[in-house]
Coordinates of C-alpha atoms in Angstrom, one line a residue:
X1 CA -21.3 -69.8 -5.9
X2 CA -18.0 -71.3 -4.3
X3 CA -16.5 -73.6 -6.6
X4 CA -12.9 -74.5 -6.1
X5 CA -9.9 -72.6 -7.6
X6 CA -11.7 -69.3 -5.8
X7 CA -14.4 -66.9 -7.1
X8 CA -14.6 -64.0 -9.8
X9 CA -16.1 -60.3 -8.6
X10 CA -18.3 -59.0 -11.4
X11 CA -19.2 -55.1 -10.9
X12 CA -21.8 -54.3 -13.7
X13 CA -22.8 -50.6 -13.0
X14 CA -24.7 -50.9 -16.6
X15 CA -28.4 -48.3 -15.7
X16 CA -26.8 -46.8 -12.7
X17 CA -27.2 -50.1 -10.6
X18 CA -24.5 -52.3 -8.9
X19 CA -24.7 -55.7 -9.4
X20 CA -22.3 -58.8 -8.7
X21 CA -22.0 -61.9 -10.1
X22 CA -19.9 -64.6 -8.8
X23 CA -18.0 -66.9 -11.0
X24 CA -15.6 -69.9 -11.1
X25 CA -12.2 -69.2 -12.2
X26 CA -11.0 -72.7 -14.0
X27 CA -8.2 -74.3 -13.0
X28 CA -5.8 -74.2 -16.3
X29 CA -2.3 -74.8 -14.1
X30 CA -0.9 -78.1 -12.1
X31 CA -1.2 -77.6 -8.6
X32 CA 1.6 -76.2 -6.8
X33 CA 2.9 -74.7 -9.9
X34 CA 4.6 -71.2 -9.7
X35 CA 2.0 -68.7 -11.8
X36 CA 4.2 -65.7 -11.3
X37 CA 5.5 -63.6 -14.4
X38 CA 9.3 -64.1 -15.5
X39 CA 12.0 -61.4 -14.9
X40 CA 11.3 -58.7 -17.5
X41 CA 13.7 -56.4 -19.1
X42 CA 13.8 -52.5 -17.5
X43 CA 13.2 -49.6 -19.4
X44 CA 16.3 -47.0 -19.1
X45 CA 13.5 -44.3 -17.7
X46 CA 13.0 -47.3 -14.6
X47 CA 15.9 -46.9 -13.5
X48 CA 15.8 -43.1 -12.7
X49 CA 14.5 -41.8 -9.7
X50 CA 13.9 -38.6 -10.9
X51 CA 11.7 -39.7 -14.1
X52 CA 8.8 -42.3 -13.1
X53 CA 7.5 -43.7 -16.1
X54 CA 4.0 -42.6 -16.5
X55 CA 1.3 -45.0 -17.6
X56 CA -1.5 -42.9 -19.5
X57 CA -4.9 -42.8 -18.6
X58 CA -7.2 -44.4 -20.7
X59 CA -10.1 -42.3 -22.2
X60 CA -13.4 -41.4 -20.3
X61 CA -15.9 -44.1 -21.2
X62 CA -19.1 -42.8 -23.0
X63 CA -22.0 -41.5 -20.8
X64 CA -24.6 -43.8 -20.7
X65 CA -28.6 -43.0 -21.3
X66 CA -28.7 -42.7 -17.9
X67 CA -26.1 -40.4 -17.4
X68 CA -27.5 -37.7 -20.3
X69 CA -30.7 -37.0 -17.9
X70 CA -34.0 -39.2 -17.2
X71 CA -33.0 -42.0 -14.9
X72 CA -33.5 -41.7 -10.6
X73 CA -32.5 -38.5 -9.0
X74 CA -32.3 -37.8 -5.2
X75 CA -34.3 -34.9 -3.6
X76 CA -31.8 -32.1 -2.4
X77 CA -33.8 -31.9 0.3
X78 CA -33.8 -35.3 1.4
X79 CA -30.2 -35.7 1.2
X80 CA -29.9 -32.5 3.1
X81 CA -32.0 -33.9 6.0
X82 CA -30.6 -37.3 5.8
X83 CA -26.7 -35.7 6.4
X84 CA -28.3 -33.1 9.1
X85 CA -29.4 -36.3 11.1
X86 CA -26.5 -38.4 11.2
X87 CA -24.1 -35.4 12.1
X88 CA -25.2 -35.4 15.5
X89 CA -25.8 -31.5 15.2
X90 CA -27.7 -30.3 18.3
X91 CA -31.3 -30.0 18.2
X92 CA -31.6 -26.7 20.7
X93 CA -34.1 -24.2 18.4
X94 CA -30.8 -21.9 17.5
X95 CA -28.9 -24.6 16.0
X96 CA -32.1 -26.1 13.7
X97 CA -31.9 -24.8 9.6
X98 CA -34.1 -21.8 9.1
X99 CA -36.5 -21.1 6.2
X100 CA -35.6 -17.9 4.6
X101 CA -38.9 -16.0 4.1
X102 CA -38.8 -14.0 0.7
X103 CA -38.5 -10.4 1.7
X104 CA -36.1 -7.8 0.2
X105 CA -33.5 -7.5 2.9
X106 CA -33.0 -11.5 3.0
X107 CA -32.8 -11.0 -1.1
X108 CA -30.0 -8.0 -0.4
X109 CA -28.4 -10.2 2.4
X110 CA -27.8 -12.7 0.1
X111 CA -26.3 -10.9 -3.1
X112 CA -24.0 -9.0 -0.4
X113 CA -22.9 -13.1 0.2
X114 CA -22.6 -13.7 -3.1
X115 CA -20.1 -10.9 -3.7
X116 CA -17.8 -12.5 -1.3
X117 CA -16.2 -15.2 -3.4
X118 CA -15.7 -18.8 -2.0
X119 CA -11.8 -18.7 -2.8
X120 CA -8.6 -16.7 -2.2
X121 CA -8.4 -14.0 -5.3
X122 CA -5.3 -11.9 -6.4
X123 CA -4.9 -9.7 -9.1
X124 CA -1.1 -8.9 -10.7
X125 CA 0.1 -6.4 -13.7
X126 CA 2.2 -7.6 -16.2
X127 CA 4.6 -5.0 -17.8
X128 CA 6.8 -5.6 -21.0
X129 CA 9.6 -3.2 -21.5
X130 CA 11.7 -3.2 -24.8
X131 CA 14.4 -1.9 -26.3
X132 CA 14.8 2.1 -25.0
X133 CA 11.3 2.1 -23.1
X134 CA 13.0 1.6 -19.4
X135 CA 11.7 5.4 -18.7
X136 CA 9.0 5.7 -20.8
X137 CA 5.5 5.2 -19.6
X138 CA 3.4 5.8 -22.7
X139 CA 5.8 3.8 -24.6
X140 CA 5.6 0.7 -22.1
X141 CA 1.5 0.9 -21.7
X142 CA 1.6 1.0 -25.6
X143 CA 2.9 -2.4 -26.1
X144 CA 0.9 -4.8 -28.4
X145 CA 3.3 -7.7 -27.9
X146 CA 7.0 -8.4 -26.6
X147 CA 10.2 -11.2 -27.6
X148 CA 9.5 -14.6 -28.6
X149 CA 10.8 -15.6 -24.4
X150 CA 8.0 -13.0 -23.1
X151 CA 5.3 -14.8 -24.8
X152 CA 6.5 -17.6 -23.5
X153 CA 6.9 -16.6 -19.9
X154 CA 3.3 -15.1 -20.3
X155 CA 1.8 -18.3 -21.0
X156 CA 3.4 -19.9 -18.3
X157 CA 1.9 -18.3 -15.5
X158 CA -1.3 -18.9 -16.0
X159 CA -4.2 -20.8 -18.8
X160 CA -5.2 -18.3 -21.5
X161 CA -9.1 -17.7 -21.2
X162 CA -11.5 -15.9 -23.7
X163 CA -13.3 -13.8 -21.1
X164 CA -16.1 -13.2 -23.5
X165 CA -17.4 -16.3 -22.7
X166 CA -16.8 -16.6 -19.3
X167 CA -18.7 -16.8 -16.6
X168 CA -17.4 -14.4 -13.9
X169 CA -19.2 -15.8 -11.2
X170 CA -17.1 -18.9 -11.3
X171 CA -13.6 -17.5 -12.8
X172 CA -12.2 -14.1 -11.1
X173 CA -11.8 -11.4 -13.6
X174 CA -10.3 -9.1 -11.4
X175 CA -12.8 -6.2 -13.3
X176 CA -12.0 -6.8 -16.9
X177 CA -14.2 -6.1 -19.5
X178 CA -14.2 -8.1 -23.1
X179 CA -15.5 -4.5 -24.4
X180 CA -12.5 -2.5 -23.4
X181 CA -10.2 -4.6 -22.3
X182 CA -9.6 -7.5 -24.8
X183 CA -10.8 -10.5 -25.2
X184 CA -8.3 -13.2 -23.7
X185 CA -6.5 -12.8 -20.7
X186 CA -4.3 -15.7 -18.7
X187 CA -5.5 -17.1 -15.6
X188 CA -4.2 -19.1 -13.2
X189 CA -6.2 -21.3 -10.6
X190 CA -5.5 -23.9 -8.0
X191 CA -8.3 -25.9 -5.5
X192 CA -8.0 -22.6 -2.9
X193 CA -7.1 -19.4 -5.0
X194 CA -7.7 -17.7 -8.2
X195 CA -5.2 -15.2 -10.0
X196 CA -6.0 -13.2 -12.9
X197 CA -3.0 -11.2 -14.8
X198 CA -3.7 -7.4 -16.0
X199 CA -1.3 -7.7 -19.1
X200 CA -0.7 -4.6 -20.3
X201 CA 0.6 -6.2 -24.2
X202 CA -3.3 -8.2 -24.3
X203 CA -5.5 -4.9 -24.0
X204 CA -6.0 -2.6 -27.0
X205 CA -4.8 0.6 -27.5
X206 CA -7.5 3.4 -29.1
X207 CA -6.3 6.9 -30.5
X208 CA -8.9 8.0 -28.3
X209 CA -7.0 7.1 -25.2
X210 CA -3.6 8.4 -25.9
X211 CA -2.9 8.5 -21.7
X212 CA -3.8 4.5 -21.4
X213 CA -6.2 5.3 -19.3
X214 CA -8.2 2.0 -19.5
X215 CA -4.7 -0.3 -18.9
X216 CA -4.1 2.1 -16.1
X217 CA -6.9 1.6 -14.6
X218 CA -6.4 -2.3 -14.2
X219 CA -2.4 -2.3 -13.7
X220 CA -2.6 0.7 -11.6
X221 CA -5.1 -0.3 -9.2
X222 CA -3.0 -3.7 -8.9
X223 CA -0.8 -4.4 -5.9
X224 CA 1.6 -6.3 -7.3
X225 CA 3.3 -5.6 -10.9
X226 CA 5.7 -7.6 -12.9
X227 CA 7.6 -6.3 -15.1
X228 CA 9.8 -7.8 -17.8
X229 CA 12.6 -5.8 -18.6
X230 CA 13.6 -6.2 -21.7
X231 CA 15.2 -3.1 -22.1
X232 CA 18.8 -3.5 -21.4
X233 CA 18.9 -0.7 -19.0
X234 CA 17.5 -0.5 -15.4
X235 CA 13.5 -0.1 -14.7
X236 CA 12.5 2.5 -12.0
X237 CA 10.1 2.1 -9.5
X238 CA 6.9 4.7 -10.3
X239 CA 7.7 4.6 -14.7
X240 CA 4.6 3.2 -14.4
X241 CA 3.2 5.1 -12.1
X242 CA 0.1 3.7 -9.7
X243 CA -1.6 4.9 -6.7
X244 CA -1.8 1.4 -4.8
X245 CA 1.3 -0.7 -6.9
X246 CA 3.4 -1.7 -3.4
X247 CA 6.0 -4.1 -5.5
X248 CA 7.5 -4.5 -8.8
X249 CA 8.6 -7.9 -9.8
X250 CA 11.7 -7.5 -12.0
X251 CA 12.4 -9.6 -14.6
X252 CA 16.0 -9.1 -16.7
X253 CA 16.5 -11.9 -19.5
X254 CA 19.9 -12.8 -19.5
X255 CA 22.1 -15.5 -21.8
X256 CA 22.2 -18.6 -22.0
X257 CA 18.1 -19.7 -21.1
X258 CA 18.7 -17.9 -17.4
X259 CA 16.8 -14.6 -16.1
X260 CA 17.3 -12.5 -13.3
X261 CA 14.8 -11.8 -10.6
X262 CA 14.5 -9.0 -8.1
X263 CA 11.6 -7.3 -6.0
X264 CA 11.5 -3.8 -4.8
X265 CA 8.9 -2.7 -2.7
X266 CA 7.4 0.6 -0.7
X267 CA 9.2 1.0 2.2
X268 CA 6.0 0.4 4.1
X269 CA 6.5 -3.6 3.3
X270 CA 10.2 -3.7 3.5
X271 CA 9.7 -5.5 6.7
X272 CA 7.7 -8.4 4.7
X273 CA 9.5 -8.6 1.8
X274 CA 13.1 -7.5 2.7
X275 CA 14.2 -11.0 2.1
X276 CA 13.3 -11.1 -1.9
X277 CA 15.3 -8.0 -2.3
X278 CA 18.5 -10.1 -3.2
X279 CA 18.4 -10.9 -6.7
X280 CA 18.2 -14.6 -7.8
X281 CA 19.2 -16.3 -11.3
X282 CA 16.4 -18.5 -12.4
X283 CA 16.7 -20.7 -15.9
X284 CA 13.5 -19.6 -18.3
X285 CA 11.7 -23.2 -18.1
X286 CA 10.9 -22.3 -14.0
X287 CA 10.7 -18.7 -15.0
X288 CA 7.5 -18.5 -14.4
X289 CA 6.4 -20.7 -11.1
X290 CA 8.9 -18.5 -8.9
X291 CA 7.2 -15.4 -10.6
X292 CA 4.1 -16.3 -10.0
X293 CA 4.8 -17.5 -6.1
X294 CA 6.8 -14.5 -5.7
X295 CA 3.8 -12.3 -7.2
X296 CA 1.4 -14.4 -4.9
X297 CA 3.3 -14.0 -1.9
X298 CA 3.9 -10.0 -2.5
X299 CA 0.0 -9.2 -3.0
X300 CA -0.8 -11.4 0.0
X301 CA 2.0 -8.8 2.3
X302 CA 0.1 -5.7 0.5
X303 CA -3.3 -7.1 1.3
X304 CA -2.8 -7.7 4.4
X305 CA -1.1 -3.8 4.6
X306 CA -3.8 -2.1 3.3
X307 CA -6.6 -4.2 5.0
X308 CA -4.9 -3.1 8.4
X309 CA -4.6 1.0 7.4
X310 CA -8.5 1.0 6.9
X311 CA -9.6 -1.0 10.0
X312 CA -8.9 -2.4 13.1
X313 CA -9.8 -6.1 12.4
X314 CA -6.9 -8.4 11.6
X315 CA -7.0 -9.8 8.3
X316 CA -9.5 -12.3 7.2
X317 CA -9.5 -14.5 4.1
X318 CA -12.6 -14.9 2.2
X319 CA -13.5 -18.4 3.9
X320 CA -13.5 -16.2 7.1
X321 CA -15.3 -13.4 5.8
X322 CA -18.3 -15.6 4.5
X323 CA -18.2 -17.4 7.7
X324 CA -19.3 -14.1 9.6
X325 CA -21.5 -12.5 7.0
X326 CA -23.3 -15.7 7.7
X327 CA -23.5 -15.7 10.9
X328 CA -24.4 -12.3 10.6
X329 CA -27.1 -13.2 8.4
X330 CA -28.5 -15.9 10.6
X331 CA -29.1 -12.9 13.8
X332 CA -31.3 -11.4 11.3
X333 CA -33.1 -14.1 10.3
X334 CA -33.7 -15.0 13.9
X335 CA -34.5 -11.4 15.0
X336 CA -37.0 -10.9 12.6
X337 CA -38.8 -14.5 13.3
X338 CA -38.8 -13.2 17.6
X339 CA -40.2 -9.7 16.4
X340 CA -43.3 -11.4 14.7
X341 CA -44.0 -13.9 17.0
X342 CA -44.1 -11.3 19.7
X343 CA -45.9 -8.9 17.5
X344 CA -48.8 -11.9 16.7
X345 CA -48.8 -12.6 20.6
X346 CA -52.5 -11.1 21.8
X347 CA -51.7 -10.7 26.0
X348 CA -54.9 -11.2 28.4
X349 CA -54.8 -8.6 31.2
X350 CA -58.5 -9.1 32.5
X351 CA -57.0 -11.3 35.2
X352 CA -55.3 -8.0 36.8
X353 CA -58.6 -6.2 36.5

């Protein structure tokens, strides 16, 4: 409805439906008068650069009956065929979808996928050392807690997670158990990777396990270990000792709010991570960002290391290596369908008789 002084867009998405409804809008001003706000005052925060204000978001509105389950719902399938038509994907036999026929080697093929996870995953140690521990192992593995600035850097690498109720087909656990191995651990998680952090001070110590076995077999097995020295005195490389640990992370707590950093490495990844040898001053709120970028960066070096010692194939990141197990996966699929069409084929030789 056009009606002078121009037209009002209604959206009611009220039952899942759009709907629009035009209005007048009524002409309240002279014409030719000037509608536009005043000059208002500035905030002191608007005038800095560096510190936009930030408007907060208002809260989630409350789902609707529709949204809680029992309104229309679009067949997977159809939207599956609908998308696979207007792609413009080739129509040659190869390149058509396949139906998986239930058999136990497509069943294996496709836990074997599900092992591979759809995201970059890292896992990292976490070492505290206190007062008089800096050449102690038991003494450092037996640590139940650290300062008042540890628990703080702890927190800030990652989101603390009780792992007892988490599903590890969607988070990265890295291997820990809730049974032996506590019950909250931090993780950290971004849209392309997941990082889980082996901290020595969350695990339980038994009397039973007076070598630390269990922690060792987390940190240990880690490439990448930080350690926050709290010690006084300077940490060794090997006081913890572990089989496939390539680089330590060394954090020293200084005065005044400030830390210092410094990586030492195998000499294997010198090459890669020469340049982090030099040791940097970092204030405690960014503590933990460069740690964790530093830590990210260092297990990426040692992946890539060890990938190459036990194969010829250049690295690969997980995208990649789903990518070919599919593709992989489709071959069979294919292979099997050729062999039973040719085994159902009955030949006629009575012509060559």
């Amino acid at each position: 409805e056009g009606g002078q002084g121009g037209t009002r867009l209604e959206l009611d998405l009220a039952g899942g439906t759009r709907r629009t409804r035009c209005g007048t809008i009524a002409e309240t001003e002279e014409e030719g008068a000037d509608l536009s706000p005043g000059p208002q005052p500035r905030t002191r925060a608007a005038t800095i650069s560096t510190s936009p204000i930030k408007t907060p978001r208002s809260a989630p509105l409350p789902p609707t009956p529709h949204d809680r389950g029992g309104g229309a719902a679009i067949s997977p399938q159809f939207l599956f065929l609908q998308l696979y038509q207007a792609a413009g994907i080739p129509t040659s036999y190869t390149e058509k979808p396949l139906l998986l026929p239930a058999t136990k080697s497509i069943e294996s093929s496709l836990k074997n996928l599900d092992r591979i996870f759809c995201y970059e995953t890292h896992k990292v140690g976490v070492l505290y050392v206190g007062p008089g521990q800096h050449n102690d192992e038991k003494a450092i593995l037996s640590n139940q807690f650290g300062s008042s600035r540890y628990s703080v850097f702890l927190s800030g690498l990652g989101t603390l997670l009780d792992i007892t109720t988490t599903d590890p087909n969607q988070v990265f656990l890295g291997g820990l158990d809730p049974r032996d191995d506590g019950q909250f651990h931090y993780v950290w998680q971004d849209d392309a990777m997941q990082v889980v952090y082996h901290a020595a001070t969350l695990m339980p110590s038994t009397e039973s396990d007076t070598q630390f076995n269990k922690k060792k077999r987390h940190i240990g097995n880690d490439y990448v270990a930080i350690v926050y020295n709290d010690s006084g005195d300077q940490y060794t490389m090997g006081t913890v000792k572990g089989q496939f640990i390539y680089a330590h992370i060394i954090v020293e707590p200084l005065d005044f709010g400030s830390n210092r950093i410094s990586v030492v490495c195998k000499q294997e990844l010198e090459g890669e991570l020469g340049h982090l040898a030099t040791a940097r001053i970092v204030s405690d709120p960014n503590l933990s960002r460069l740690v964790r970028q530093i830590a990210l960066h260092c297990n990426l070096a040692a992946i890539i290391f060890s990938k190459s010692k036990m194969t010829k194939d250049p690295y690969a990141s997980n995208w990649l290596e789903r990518f070919r197990h599919i593709k992989r996966f489709k071959g069979k699929v294919l292979k099997e369908q050729e062999e039973e069409e040719t085994s159902g084929q009955i030949h006629d030789f009575t012509g060559y008789v």
